PDB file of C-alpha atoms in Angstrom:
ATOM      1  CA  MET A 643     118.150  97.980 148.393  1.00 44.00           C
ATOM      2  CA  LEU A 644     115.197  96.354 146.626  1.00 41.00           C
ATOM      3  CA  ALA A 645     117.497  93.759 145.014  1.00 43.00           C
ATOM      4  CA  ASP A 646     118.921  92.891 148.456  1.00 42.00           C
ATOM      5  CA  CYS A 647     115.381  92.399 149.750  1.00 41.00           C
ATOM      6  CA  CYS A 648     114.507  89.998 146.933  1.00 36.00           C
ATOM      7  CA  ILE A 649     117.703  87.998 147.379  1.00 32.00           C
ATOM      8  CA  LEU A 650     116.980  87.696 151.114  1.00 28.00           C
ATOM      9  CA  MET A 651     113.420  86.553 150.420  1.00 29.00           C
ATOM     10  CA  VAL A 652     114.647  83.856 148.024  1.00 27.00           C
ATOM     11  CA  ALA A 653     117.219  82.696 150.579  1.00 26.00           C
ATOM     12  CA  LEU A 654     114.504  82.353 153.218  1.00 25.00           C
ATOM     13  CA  LEU A 655     112.296  80.191 151.004  1.00 27.00           C
ATOM     14  CA  PRO A 656     114.116  76.860 150.622  1.00 30.00           C
ATOM     15  CA  LEU A 657     110.900  74.944 149.934  1.00 29.00           C
ATOM     16  CA  VAL A 658     109.584  74.856 146.420  1.00 32.00           C
ATOM     17  CA  ALA A 659     105.842  74.256 146.269  1.00 34.00           C
ATOM     18  CA  ALA A 660     104.924  71.381 143.989  1.00 38.00           C
ATOM     19  CA  ASN A 661     101.468  70.412 142.799  1.00 43.00           C
ATOM     20  CA  ASP A 662     101.329  67.455 145.166  1.00 65.00           C
ATOM     21  CA  GLY A 663     103.371  68.824 148.062  1.00 89.00           C
ATOM     22  CA  GLU A 664     106.754  70.408 148.667  1.00 95.00           C
ATOM     23  CA  LYS A 665     110.322  69.639 147.729  1.00 96.00           C
ATOM     24  CA  GLN A 666     113.872  70.629 148.489  1.00 97.00           C
ATOM     25  CA  GLU A 667     116.651  70.299 145.940  1.00 97.00           C
ATOM     26  CA  LYS A 668     120.404  70.390 146.454  1.00 97.00           C
ATOM     27  CA  GLU A 669     123.019  70.393 143.703  1.00 98.00           C
ATOM     28  CA  PHE A 670     126.281  68.546 144.229  1.00 98.00           C
ATOM     29  CA  ASP A 671     129.280  67.370 142.218  1.00 97.00           C
ATOM     30  CA  VAL A 672     129.790  63.689 141.515  1.00 97.00           C
ATOM     31  CA  LYS A 673     133.567  63.356 141.350  1.00 96.00           C
ATOM     32  CA  PRO A 674     135.583  60.607 139.686  1.00 96.00           C
ATOM     33  CA  GLY A 675     138.699  59.156 141.290  1.00 95.00           C
ATOM     34  CA  GLY A 676     137.551  55.765 142.514  1.00 95.00           C
ATOM     35  CA  GLN A 677     137.251  56.847 146.152  1.00 96.00           C
ATOM     36  CA  ALA A 678     133.957  56.509 148.027  1.00 97.00           C
ATOM     37  CA  GLN A 679     132.161  59.862 148.174  1.00 98.00           C
ATOM     38  CA  LYS A 680     129.030  60.814 150.099  1.00 98.00           C
ATOM     39  CA  PHE A 681     126.345  63.470 149.777  1.00 98.00           C
ATOM     40  CA  SER A 682     123.354  63.730 152.107  1.00 98.00           C
ATOM     41  CA  HIS A 683     120.479  66.002 152.984  1.00 97.00           C
ATOM     42  CA  THR A 684     118.029  65.961 155.905  1.00 97.00           C
ATOM     43  CA  TRP A 685     114.646  67.634 155.970  1.00 94.00           C
ATOM     44  CA  GLU A 686     112.197  67.442 158.884  1.00 91.00           C
ATOM     45  CA  GLY A 687     113.752  64.246 160.249  1.00 92.00           C
ATOM     46  CA  ILE A 688     113.875  62.469 156.876  1.00 94.00           C
ATOM     47  CA  SER A 689     117.392  61.825 155.532  1.00 96.00           C
ATOM     48  CA  CYS A 690     118.622  60.907 152.088  1.00 97.00           C
ATOM     49  CA  GLU A 691     122.235  59.778 151.635  1.00 98.00           C
ATOM     50  CA  PHE A 692     123.998  58.939 148.369  1.00 98.00           C
ATOM     51  CA  VAL A 693     127.297  57.052 148.531  1.00 98.00           C
ATOM     52  CA  TYR A 694     129.197  56.241 145.361  1.00 98.00           C
ATOM     53  CA  ALA A 695     132.574  55.584 143.763  1.00 98.00           C
ATOM     54  CA  ALA A 696     133.102  56.562 140.132  1.00 97.00           C
ATOM     55  CA  GLN A 697     135.886  56.725 137.546  1.00 97.00           C
ATOM     56  CA  GLY A 698     136.554  58.543 134.290  1.00 93.00           C
ATOM     57  CA  GLY A 699     135.965  61.997 132.913  1.00 86.00           C
ATOM     58  CA  THR A 700     135.571  65.060 135.080  1.00 91.00           C
ATOM     59  CA  LYS A 701     133.147  65.976 137.819  1.00 95.00           C
ATOM     60  CA  GLU A 702     129.463  66.215 136.913  1.00 96.00           C
ATOM     61  CA  LEU A 703     126.668  68.301 138.386  1.00 97.00           C
ATOM     62  CA  TRP A 704     123.973  66.097 139.988  1.00 98.00           C
ATOM     63  CA  LEU A 705     120.791  66.934 141.892  1.00 98.00           C
ATOM     64  CA  MET A 706     119.360  65.459 145.096  1.00 98.00           C
ATOM     65  CA  SER A 707     115.636  66.026 145.654  1.00 97.00           C
ATOM     66  CA  LEU A 708     113.518  65.365 148.720  1.00 97.00           C
ATOM     67  CA  ARG A 709     109.763  65.575 148.188  1.00 97.00           C
ATOM     68  CA  LYS A 710     106.776  65.152 150.455  1.00 95.00           C
ATOM     69  CA  THR A 711     103.033  65.080 149.943  1.00 92.00           C
ATOM     70  CA  GLN A 712     100.872  67.860 151.317  1.00 90.00           C
ATOM     71  CA  ASP A 713      99.850  65.752 154.312  1.00 90.00           C
ATOM     72  CA  GLY A 714     103.518  64.920 155.037  1.00 88.00           C
ATOM     73  CA  THR A 715     103.024  61.146 155.103  1.00 90.00           C
ATOM     74  CA  SER A 716     104.629  60.111 151.795  1.00 94.00           C
ATOM     75  CA  HIS A 717     108.194  61.022 150.877  1.00 96.00           C
ATOM     76  CA  GLU A 718     110.519  60.578 147.935  1.00 97.00           C
ATOM     77  CA  CYS A 719     114.286  60.833 147.606  1.00 97.00           C
ATOM     78  CA  SER A 720     116.072  60.969 144.279  1.00 97.00           C
ATOM     79  CA  VAL A 721     119.529  61.664 142.896  1.00 98.00           C
ATOM     80  CA  GLU A 722     120.023  62.324 139.216  1.00 97.00           C
ATOM     81  CA  ARG A 723     122.121  63.841 136.486  1.00 96.00           C
ATOM     82  CA  PRO A 724     119.524  66.379 135.354  1.00 92.00           C
ATOM     83  CA  GLY A 725     118.876  66.556 131.633  1.00 84.00           C
ATOM     84  CA  ALA A 726     122.060  64.813 130.626  1.00 74.00           C
ATOM     85  CA  VAL A 727     123.763  61.486 130.234  1.00 88.00           C
ATOM     86  CA  SER A 728     126.415  60.644 132.819  1.00 93.00           C
ATOM     87  CA  TYR A 729     129.809  59.917 131.332  1.00 93.00           C
ATOM     88  CA  LEU A 730     131.153  58.502 134.568  1.00 96.00           C
ATOM     89  CA  TYR A 731     131.785  54.822 135.183  1.00 96.00           C
ATOM     90  CA  PHE A 732     130.150  54.044 138.536  1.00 97.00           C
ATOM     91  CA  MET A 733     131.995  51.356 140.458  1.00 97.00           C
ATOM     92  CA  ARG A 734     129.343  51.289 143.171  1.00 98.00           C
ATOM     93  CA  PHE A 735     126.381  53.265 144.488  1.00 98.00           C
ATOM     94  CA  GLU A 736     123.994  53.292 147.420  1.00 98.00           C
ATOM     95  CA  LEU A 737     120.988  55.502 148.145  1.00 98.00           C
ATOM     96  CA  LYS A 738     119.733  55.299 151.721  1.00 98.00           C
ATOM     97  CA  PHE A 739     116.471  56.837 152.944  1.00 96.00           C
ATOM     98  CA  THR A 740     115.992  57.068 156.719  1.00 95.00           C
ATOM     99  CA  GLY A 741     112.945  58.138 158.704  1.00 95.00           C
ATOM    100  CA  VAL A 742     110.607  56.327 156.310  1.00 95.00           C
ATOM    101  CA  LYS A 743     109.515  52.794 155.503  1.00 95.00           C
ATOM    102  CA  LEU A 744     110.256  52.054 151.868  1.00 95.00           C
ATOM    103  CA  LEU A 745     107.360  51.231 149.607  1.00 92.00           C
ATOM    104  CA  LYS A 746     107.961  47.891 147.916  1.00 85.00           C
ATOM    105  CA  ASN A 747     107.375  48.909 144.316  1.00 91.00           C
ATOM    106  CA  GLU A 748     108.715  52.454 144.609  1.00 95.00           C
ATOM    107  CA  VAL A 749     112.419  51.924 143.979  1.00 96.00           C
ATOM    108  CA  HIS A 750     113.563  52.969 140.507  1.00 97.00           C
ATOM    109  CA  VAL A 751     117.102  52.923 139.096  1.00 97.00           C
ATOM    110  CA  TYR A 752     117.982  54.265 135.657  1.00 97.00           C
ATOM    111  CA  GLY A 753     121.001  54.040 133.397  1.00 95.00           C
ATOM    112  CA  ASN A 754     121.784  56.388 130.552  1.00 90.00           C
ATOM    113  CA  ASN A 755     119.058  57.533 128.160  1.00 83.00           C
ATOM    114  CA  GLY A 756     116.470  57.149 130.934  1.00 87.00           C
ATOM    115  CA  GLN A 757     116.370  53.376 130.574  1.00 93.00           C
ATOM    116  CA  PRO A 758     115.514  51.431 133.747  1.00 96.00           C
ATOM    117  CA  LEU A 759     118.339  49.179 134.889  1.00 97.00           C
ATOM    118  CA  ASN A 760     117.795  45.462 134.831  1.00 97.00           C
ATOM    119  CA  SER A 761     116.671  44.469 138.341  1.00 96.00           C
ATOM    120  CA  LYS A 762     119.700  42.131 138.547  1.00 98.00           C
ATOM    121  CA  GLU A 763     122.006  45.192 138.524  1.00 98.00           C
ATOM    122  CA  TYR A 764     120.853  46.479 141.932  1.00 98.00           C
ATOM    123  CA  GLU A 765     119.551  45.226 145.266  1.00 97.00           C
ATOM    124  CA  VAL A 766     116.839  46.684 147.476  1.00 97.00           C
ATOM    125  CA  ASP A 767     117.254  46.369 151.248  1.00 97.00           C
ATOM    126  CA  MET A 768     113.766  47.126 152.593  1.00 95.00           C
ATOM    127  CA  LYS A 769     114.767  46.615 156.227  1.00 94.00           C
ATOM    128  CA  ASN A 770     117.544  49.221 156.083  1.00 95.00           C
ATOM    129  CA  GLY A 771     115.833  51.560 153.609  1.00 95.00           C
ATOM    130  CA  ARG A 772     118.403  51.446 150.861  1.00 97.00           C
ATOM    131  CA  VAL A 773     119.095  50.474 147.269  1.00 98.00           C
ATOM    132  CA  HIS A 774     122.622  49.668 146.090  1.00 98.00           C
ATOM    133  CA  ASP A 775     124.573  48.148 143.231  1.00 98.00           C
ATOM    134  CA  ALA A 776     124.539  44.358 142.925  1.00 98.00           C
ATOM    135  CA  PRO A 777     128.180  43.240 143.097  1.00 95.00           C
ATOM    136  CA  ASN A 778     129.338  41.579 139.853  1.00 96.00           C
ATOM    137  CA  ASN A 779     126.051  42.442 138.074  1.00 98.00           C
ATOM    138  CA  PHE A 780     125.985  46.258 138.018  1.00 98.00           C
ATOM    139  CA  LYS A 781     127.088  47.486 134.569  1.00 97.00           C
ATOM    140  CA  SER A 782     128.343  50.861 135.853  1.00 96.00           C
ATOM    141  CA  GLN A 783     125.839  53.159 134.119  1.00 96.00           C
ATOM    142  CA  LEU A 784     123.755  55.381 136.364  1.00 97.00           C
ATOM    143  CA  SER A 785     121.747  58.540 135.699  1.00 97.00           C
ATOM    144  CA  LYS A 786     118.978  58.475 138.339  1.00 97.00           C
ATOM    145  CA  VAL A 787     117.951  56.630 141.501  1.00 98.00           C
ATOM    146  CA  LEU A 788     114.571  57.236 143.137  1.00 97.00           C
ATOM    147  CA  ILE A 789     113.099  55.693 146.283  1.00 97.00           C
ATOM    148  CA  ALA A 790     109.832  56.456 148.050  1.00 97.00           C
ATOM    149  CA  GLY A 791     108.374  55.645 151.427  1.00 96.00           C
ATOM    150  CA  VAL A 792     105.931  56.595 154.124  1.00 95.00           C
ATOM    151  CA  ARG A 793     106.865  58.376 157.315  1.00 90.00           C
ATOM    152  CA  ARG A 794     107.579  55.973 160.136  1.00 79.00           C
ATOM    153  CA  PRO A 795     105.154  56.215 163.052  1.00 72.00           C
ATOM    154  CA  GLU A 796     106.780  57.903 166.050  1.00 63.00           C
ATOM    155  CA  GLU A 797     106.871  54.643 168.020  1.00 40.00           C
ATOM    156  CA  ASP A 798     108.896  53.005 165.215  1.00 47.00           C
ATOM    157  CA  ASN A 799     111.395  55.878 165.327  1.00 46.00           C
ATOM    158  CA  ARG A 800     111.779  55.556 169.121  1.00 45.00           C
ATOM    159  CA  THR A 801     112.260  51.773 168.896  1.00 42.00           C
ATOM    160  CA  GLU A 802     114.820  52.216 166.134  1.00 46.00           C
ATOM    161  CA  MET A 803     116.707  54.862 168.152  1.00 47.00           C
ATOM    162  CA  ALA A 804     116.731  52.662 171.285  1.00 48.00           C
ATOM    163  CA  SER A 805     118.190  49.712 169.384  1.00 45.00           C
ATOM    164  CA  HIS A 806     121.280  51.679 168.277  1.00 46.00           C
TER     165      HIS A 806
END
């Protein structure tokens, strides 16, 4: 009975308190096969979507994290192969962050061994809130992508919704 209570309490607490705010984490499998795959998560109107195509090896466990500051104005989205090198050959990738305005210098893309990718290997689309591989320049190694932004004012969200 007590064990059931504790399991229920853990299930009801999806937010993990961080020193500078809160975060949600979701594990997912990155699967080879060359077909486009998608994983996304939405939290309080902020969405993070990872689209990729990869080849080689077997599936790998990856982690998507959404973080926000205590005042709820700054947000971060990341996908990564936690604590390990990825053995997959990424043909393409895209990380899209909606509900926020990207911060210009807060897009980070890493290859294996935690080394930042050369900026010629990826492109940042500030208008559409996304970072993606640069065709013909991306060298297919990926271990982490992180983008950060600030919450869009409500009037920006309404304008954006009306234009679709």
